[in-house]
Short mmCIF file of C-alpha atoms and ligand atoms in Angstrom, two decimals:
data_model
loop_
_atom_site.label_atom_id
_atom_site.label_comp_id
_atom_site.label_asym_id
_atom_site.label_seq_id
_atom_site.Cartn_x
_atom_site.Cartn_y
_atom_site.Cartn_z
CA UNK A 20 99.62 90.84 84.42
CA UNK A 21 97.89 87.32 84.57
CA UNK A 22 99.07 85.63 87.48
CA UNK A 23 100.55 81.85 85.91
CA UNK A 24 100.83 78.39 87.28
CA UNK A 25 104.58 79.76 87.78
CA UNK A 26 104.11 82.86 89.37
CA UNK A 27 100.77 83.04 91.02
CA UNK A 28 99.99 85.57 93.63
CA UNK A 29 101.16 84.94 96.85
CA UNK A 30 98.59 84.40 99.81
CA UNK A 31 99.53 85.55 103.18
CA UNK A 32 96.98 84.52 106.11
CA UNK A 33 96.57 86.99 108.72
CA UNK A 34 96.86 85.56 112.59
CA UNK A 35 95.92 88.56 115.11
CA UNK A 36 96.81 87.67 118.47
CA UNK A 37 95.12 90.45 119.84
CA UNK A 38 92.02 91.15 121.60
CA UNK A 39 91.01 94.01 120.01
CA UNK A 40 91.92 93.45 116.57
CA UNK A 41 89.03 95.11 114.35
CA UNK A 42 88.81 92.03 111.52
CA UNK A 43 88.97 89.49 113.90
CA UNK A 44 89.14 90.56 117.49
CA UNK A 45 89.69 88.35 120.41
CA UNK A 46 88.82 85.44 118.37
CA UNK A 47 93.11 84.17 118.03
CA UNK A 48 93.81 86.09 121.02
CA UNK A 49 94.79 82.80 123.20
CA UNK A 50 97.84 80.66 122.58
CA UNK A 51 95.72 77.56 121.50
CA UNK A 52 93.30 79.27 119.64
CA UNK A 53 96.13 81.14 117.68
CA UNK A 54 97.68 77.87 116.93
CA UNK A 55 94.44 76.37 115.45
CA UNK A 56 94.10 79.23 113.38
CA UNK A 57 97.97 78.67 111.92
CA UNK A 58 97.20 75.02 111.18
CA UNK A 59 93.65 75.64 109.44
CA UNK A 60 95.00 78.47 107.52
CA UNK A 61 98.39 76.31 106.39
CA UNK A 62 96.16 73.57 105.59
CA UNK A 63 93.65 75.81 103.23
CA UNK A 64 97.01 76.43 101.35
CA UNK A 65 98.63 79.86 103.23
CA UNK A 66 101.69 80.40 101.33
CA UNK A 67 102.73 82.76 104.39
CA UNK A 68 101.62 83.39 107.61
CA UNK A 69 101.54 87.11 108.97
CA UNK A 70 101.53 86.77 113.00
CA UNK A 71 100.55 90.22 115.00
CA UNK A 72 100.60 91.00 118.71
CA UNK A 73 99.09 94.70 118.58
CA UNK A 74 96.25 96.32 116.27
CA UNK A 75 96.86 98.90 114.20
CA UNK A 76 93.10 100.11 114.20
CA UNK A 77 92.21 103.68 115.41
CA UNK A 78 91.79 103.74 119.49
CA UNK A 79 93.55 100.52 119.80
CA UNK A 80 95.28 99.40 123.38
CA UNK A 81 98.89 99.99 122.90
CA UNK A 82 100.95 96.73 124.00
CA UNK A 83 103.84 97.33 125.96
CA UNK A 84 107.16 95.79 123.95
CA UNK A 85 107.04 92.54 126.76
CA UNK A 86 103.40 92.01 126.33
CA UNK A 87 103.35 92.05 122.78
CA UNK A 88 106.67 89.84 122.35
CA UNK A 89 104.44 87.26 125.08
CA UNK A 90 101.85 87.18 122.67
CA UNK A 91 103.60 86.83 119.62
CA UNK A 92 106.93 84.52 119.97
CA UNK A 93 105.37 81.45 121.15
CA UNK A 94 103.40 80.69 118.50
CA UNK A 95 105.71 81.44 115.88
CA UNK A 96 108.15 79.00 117.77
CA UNK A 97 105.11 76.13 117.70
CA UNK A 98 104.17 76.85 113.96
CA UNK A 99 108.03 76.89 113.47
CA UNK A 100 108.47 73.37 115.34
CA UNK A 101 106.02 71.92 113.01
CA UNK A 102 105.72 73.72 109.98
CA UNK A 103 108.26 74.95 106.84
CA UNK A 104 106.00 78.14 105.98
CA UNK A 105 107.52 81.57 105.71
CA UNK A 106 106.04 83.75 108.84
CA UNK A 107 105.87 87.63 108.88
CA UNK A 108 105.85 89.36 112.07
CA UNK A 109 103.45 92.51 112.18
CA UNK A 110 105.04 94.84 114.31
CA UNK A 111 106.23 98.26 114.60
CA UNK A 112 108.79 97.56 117.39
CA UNK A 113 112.11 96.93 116.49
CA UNK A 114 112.31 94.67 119.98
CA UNK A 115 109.57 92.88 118.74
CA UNK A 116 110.86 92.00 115.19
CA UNK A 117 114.23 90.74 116.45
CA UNK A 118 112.66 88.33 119.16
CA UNK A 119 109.91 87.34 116.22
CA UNK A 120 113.16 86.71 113.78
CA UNK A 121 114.88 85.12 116.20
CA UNK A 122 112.17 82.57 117.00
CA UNK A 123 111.66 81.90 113.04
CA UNK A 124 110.29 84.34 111.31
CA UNK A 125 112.23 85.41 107.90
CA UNK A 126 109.85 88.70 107.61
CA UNK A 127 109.13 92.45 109.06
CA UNK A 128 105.58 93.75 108.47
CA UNK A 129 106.02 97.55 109.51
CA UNK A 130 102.82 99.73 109.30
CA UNK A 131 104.82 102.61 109.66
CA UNK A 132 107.88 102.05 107.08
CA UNK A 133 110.26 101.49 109.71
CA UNK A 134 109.38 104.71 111.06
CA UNK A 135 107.99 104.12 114.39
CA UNK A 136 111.57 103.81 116.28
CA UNK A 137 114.94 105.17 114.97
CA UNK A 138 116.61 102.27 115.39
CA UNK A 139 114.04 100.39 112.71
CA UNK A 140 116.05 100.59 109.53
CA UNK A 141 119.73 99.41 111.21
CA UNK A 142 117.43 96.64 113.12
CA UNK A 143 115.67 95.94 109.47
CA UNK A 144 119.16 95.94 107.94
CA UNK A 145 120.96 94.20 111.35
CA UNK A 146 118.66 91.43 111.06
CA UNK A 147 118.48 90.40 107.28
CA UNK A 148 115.48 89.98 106.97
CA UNK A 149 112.40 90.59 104.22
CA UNK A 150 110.67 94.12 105.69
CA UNK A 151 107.60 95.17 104.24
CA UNK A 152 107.46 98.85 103.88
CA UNK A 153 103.57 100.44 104.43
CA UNK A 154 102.41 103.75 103.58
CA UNK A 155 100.39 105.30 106.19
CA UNK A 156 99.62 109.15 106.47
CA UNK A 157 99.46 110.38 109.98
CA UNK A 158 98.95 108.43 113.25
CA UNK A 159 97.08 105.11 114.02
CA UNK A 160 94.98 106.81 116.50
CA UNK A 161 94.48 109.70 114.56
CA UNK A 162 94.68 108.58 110.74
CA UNK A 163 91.01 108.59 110.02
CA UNK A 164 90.73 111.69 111.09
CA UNK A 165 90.47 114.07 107.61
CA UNK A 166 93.21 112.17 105.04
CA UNK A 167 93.79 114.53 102.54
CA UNK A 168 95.76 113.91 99.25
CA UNK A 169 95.77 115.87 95.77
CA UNK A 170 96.70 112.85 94.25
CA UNK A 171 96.49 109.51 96.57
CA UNK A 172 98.34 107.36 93.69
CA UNK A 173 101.49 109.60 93.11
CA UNK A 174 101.96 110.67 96.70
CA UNK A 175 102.01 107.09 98.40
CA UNK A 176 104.51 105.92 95.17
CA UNK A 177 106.64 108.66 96.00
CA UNK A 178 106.45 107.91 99.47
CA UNK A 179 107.24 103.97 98.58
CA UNK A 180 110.24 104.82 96.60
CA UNK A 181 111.86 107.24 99.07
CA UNK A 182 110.97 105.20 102.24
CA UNK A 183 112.75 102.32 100.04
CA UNK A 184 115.58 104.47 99.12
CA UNK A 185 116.10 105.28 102.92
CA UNK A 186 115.94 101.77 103.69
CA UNK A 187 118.43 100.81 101.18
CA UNK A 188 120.83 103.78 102.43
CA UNK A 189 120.53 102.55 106.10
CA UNK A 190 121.71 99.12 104.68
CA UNK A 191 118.65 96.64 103.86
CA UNK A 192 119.39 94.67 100.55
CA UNK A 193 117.09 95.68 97.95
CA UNK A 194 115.55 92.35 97.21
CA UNK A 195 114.95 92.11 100.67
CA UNK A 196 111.78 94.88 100.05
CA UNK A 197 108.54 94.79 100.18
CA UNK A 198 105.80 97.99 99.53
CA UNK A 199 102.01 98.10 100.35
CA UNK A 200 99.92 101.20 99.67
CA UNK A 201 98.14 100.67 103.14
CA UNK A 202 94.60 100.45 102.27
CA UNK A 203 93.12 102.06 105.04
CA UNK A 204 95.78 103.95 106.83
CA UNK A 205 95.35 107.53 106.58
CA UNK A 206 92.73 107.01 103.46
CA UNK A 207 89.20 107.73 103.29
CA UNK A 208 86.97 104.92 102.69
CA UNK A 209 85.96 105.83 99.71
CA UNK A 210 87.70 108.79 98.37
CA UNK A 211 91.35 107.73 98.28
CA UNK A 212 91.20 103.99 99.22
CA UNK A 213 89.13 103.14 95.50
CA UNK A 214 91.76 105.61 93.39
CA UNK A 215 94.41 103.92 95.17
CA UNK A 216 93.45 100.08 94.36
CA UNK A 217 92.75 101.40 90.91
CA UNK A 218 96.30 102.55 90.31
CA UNK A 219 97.95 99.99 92.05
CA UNK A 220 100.13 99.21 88.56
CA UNK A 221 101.74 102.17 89.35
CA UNK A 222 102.84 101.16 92.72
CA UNK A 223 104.11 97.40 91.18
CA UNK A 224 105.90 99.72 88.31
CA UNK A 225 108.17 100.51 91.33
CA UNK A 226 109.97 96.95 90.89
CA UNK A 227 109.53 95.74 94.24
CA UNK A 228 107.31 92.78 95.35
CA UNK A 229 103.95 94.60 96.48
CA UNK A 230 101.69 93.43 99.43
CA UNK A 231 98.18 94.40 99.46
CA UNK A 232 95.66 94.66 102.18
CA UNK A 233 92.18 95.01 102.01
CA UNK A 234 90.53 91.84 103.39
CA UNK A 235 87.38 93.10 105.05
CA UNK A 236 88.59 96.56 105.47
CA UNK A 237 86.21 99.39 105.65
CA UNK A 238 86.11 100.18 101.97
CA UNK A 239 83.71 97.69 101.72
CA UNK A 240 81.01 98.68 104.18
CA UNK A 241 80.82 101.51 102.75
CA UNK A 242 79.81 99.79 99.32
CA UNK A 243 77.81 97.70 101.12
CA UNK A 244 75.61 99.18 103.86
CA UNK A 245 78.08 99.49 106.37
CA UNK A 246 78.65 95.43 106.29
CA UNK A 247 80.43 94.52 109.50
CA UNK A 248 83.64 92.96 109.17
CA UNK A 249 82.95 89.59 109.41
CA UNK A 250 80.32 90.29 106.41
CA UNK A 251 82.98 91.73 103.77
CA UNK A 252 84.35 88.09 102.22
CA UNK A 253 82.78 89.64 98.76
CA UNK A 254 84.58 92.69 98.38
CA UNK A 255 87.90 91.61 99.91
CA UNK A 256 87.52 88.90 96.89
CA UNK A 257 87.04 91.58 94.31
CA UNK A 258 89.75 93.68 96.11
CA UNK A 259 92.27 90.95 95.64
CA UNK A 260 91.13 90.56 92.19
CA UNK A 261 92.24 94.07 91.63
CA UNK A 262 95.20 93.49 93.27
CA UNK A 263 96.04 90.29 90.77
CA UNK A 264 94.89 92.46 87.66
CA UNK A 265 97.53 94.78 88.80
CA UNK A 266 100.64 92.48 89.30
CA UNK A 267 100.97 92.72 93.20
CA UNK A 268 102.93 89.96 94.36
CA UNK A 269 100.84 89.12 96.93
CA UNK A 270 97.82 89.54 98.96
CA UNK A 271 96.94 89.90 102.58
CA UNK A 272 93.96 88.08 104.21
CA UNK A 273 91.61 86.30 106.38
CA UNK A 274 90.26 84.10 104.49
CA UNK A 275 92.66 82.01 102.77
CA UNK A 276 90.70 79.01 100.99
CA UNK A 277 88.09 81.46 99.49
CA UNK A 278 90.85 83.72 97.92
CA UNK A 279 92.65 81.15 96.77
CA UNK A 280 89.82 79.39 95.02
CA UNK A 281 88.85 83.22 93.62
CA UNK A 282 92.39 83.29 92.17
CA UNK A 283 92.54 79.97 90.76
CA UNK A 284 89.64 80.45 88.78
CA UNK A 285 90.06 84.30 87.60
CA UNK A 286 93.72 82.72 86.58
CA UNK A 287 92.52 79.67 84.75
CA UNK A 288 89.63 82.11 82.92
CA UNK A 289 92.59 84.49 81.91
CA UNK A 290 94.87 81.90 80.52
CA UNK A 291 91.70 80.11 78.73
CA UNK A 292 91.00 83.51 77.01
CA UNK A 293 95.09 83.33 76.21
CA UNK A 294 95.77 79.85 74.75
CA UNK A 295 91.38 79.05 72.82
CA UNK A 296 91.67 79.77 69.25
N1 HH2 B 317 96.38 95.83 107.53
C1 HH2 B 317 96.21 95.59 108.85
C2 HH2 B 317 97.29 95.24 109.66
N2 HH2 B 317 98.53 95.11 109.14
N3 HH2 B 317 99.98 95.18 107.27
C3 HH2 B 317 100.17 95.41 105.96
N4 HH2 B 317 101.39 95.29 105.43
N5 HH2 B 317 99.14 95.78 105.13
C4 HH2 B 317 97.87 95.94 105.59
O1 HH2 B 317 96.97 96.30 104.79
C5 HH2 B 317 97.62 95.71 106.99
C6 HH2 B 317 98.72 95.32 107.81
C7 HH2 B 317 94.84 95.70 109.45
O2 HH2 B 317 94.17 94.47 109.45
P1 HH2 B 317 94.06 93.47 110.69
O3 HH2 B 317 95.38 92.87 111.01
O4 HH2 B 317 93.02 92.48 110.38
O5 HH2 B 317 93.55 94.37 111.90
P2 HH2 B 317 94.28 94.96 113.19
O6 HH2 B 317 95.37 95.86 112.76
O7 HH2 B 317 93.15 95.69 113.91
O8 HH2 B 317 94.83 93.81 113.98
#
């Protein structure tokens, strides 16, 4: 699918408010700093902003429910008092989501599904909102451990459609949904995470909006001699390339301006090569 002047893929800028984050860590971590990054990345053209209080990277601090709701509600109340853009909470608490709804955001980015608490779907479903359903196999402190699939592309679609069957059962409306393979979570680098961008049109055939995520994930220091992570704007380009080839709906990352421009271009290229006679 070419992305169009009418439906062009979404671009969701990530805002960690963590210290420990392993993209960006420490650098958003206080409240004015967090702010500056909102306003830079709504000005570079952020069509959403995705605000998170805890990382999801292997041997991260866990953040108590108060801590994390600390971090994350004032700044979605500033960007709310002076901006219109649609903000995402990344959370895994169902605490967490309701104060982050509550103080203006219209979405729930849950690593684990909605399977981290049992009272995630009814809170998912309670509140309304969009939820963004993410496969992950295993634990965040243990995921990278040995990931094993038979086939990575079938088993996290069949995941996707049952986790959104479940959340549809427990009451979420089904344009509320959102899936995202989880690039990263539970995957090796290599082995699964490539197979799995590669078949993402399988994932989009499930007719829900798709989110992907692979700005400067791991993937690509391993193409690239172990690049660190502020050294991977290259490949989490050509990763949300991919993800535009393949229909998702919209793409997770750091660097908004530079993806945008990518997708402008790779857009204009593929209409060109549409409408020249
Ligand atoms: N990746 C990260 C965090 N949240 N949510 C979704 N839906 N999809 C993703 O791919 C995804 C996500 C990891 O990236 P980052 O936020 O930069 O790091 P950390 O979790 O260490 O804060």
């Amino acid at each position: 699918m070419i992305p169009t002047a009418s439906q062009p893929v979404k671009v969701m800028g990530v805002i960690n408010v963590t210290p420990d984050s392993f993209s960006d860590g420490g650098r958003f971590a206080a409240p004015e700093a967090a702010l500056a990054q909102a306003r830079r990345l709504i000005s570079e053209g952020a069509d959403m902003l995705d605000v998170g209080g805890e990382s999801t990277r292997p041997g991260a601090e866990p953040v108590a429910e108060a801590a994390e709701i600390e971090r994350v509600v004032p700044l979605i109340r500033a960007i709310r008092a002076e901006s219109a853009i649609p903000v995402s909470i990344d959370t895994v608490k169902p605490a967490v989501a309701r104060a982050a709804i509550e103080a203006g955001a219209t979405m729930w980015n849950d690593v684990t599904a909605l399977r981290q608490s049992p009272d995630s779907l009814a809170v998912a479903a309670e509140l309304g909102c969009d939820v963004v359903l993410m496969h992950m196999q295993g634990e965040p402190g243990t995921m990278q451990a040995e990931p094993h699939y038979d086939d990575v592309v079938e088993e996290v679609a069949a995941f996707l459609a049952r986790r959104a069957a479940e959340a549809m059962a427990a009451g979420v409306a089904q344009d509320r949904i959102w899936l995202d393979p989880g690039v990263g979570f539970g995957k090796h680098r290599i082995r699964h995470n490539l197979p799995l961008i590669a078949g993402l049109d399988r994932i989009v055939a499930l007719g829900f909006p798709v989110l992907l995520g692979v700005s400067r994930k791991s993937f690509i220091g391993a193409l690239d001699n172990d690049a660190a992570a502020d050294r991977r704007l290259g490949g989490s380009i050509a990763g949300a390339l991919a993800g535009a080839a393949a229909g998702v709906a919209a793409v997770r990352v750091h660097d908004v301006r530079e993806t945008l421009q990518a997708l402008r271009v790779w857009a204009a290229i593929a209409q060109a090569g549409t409408t020249s006679a």
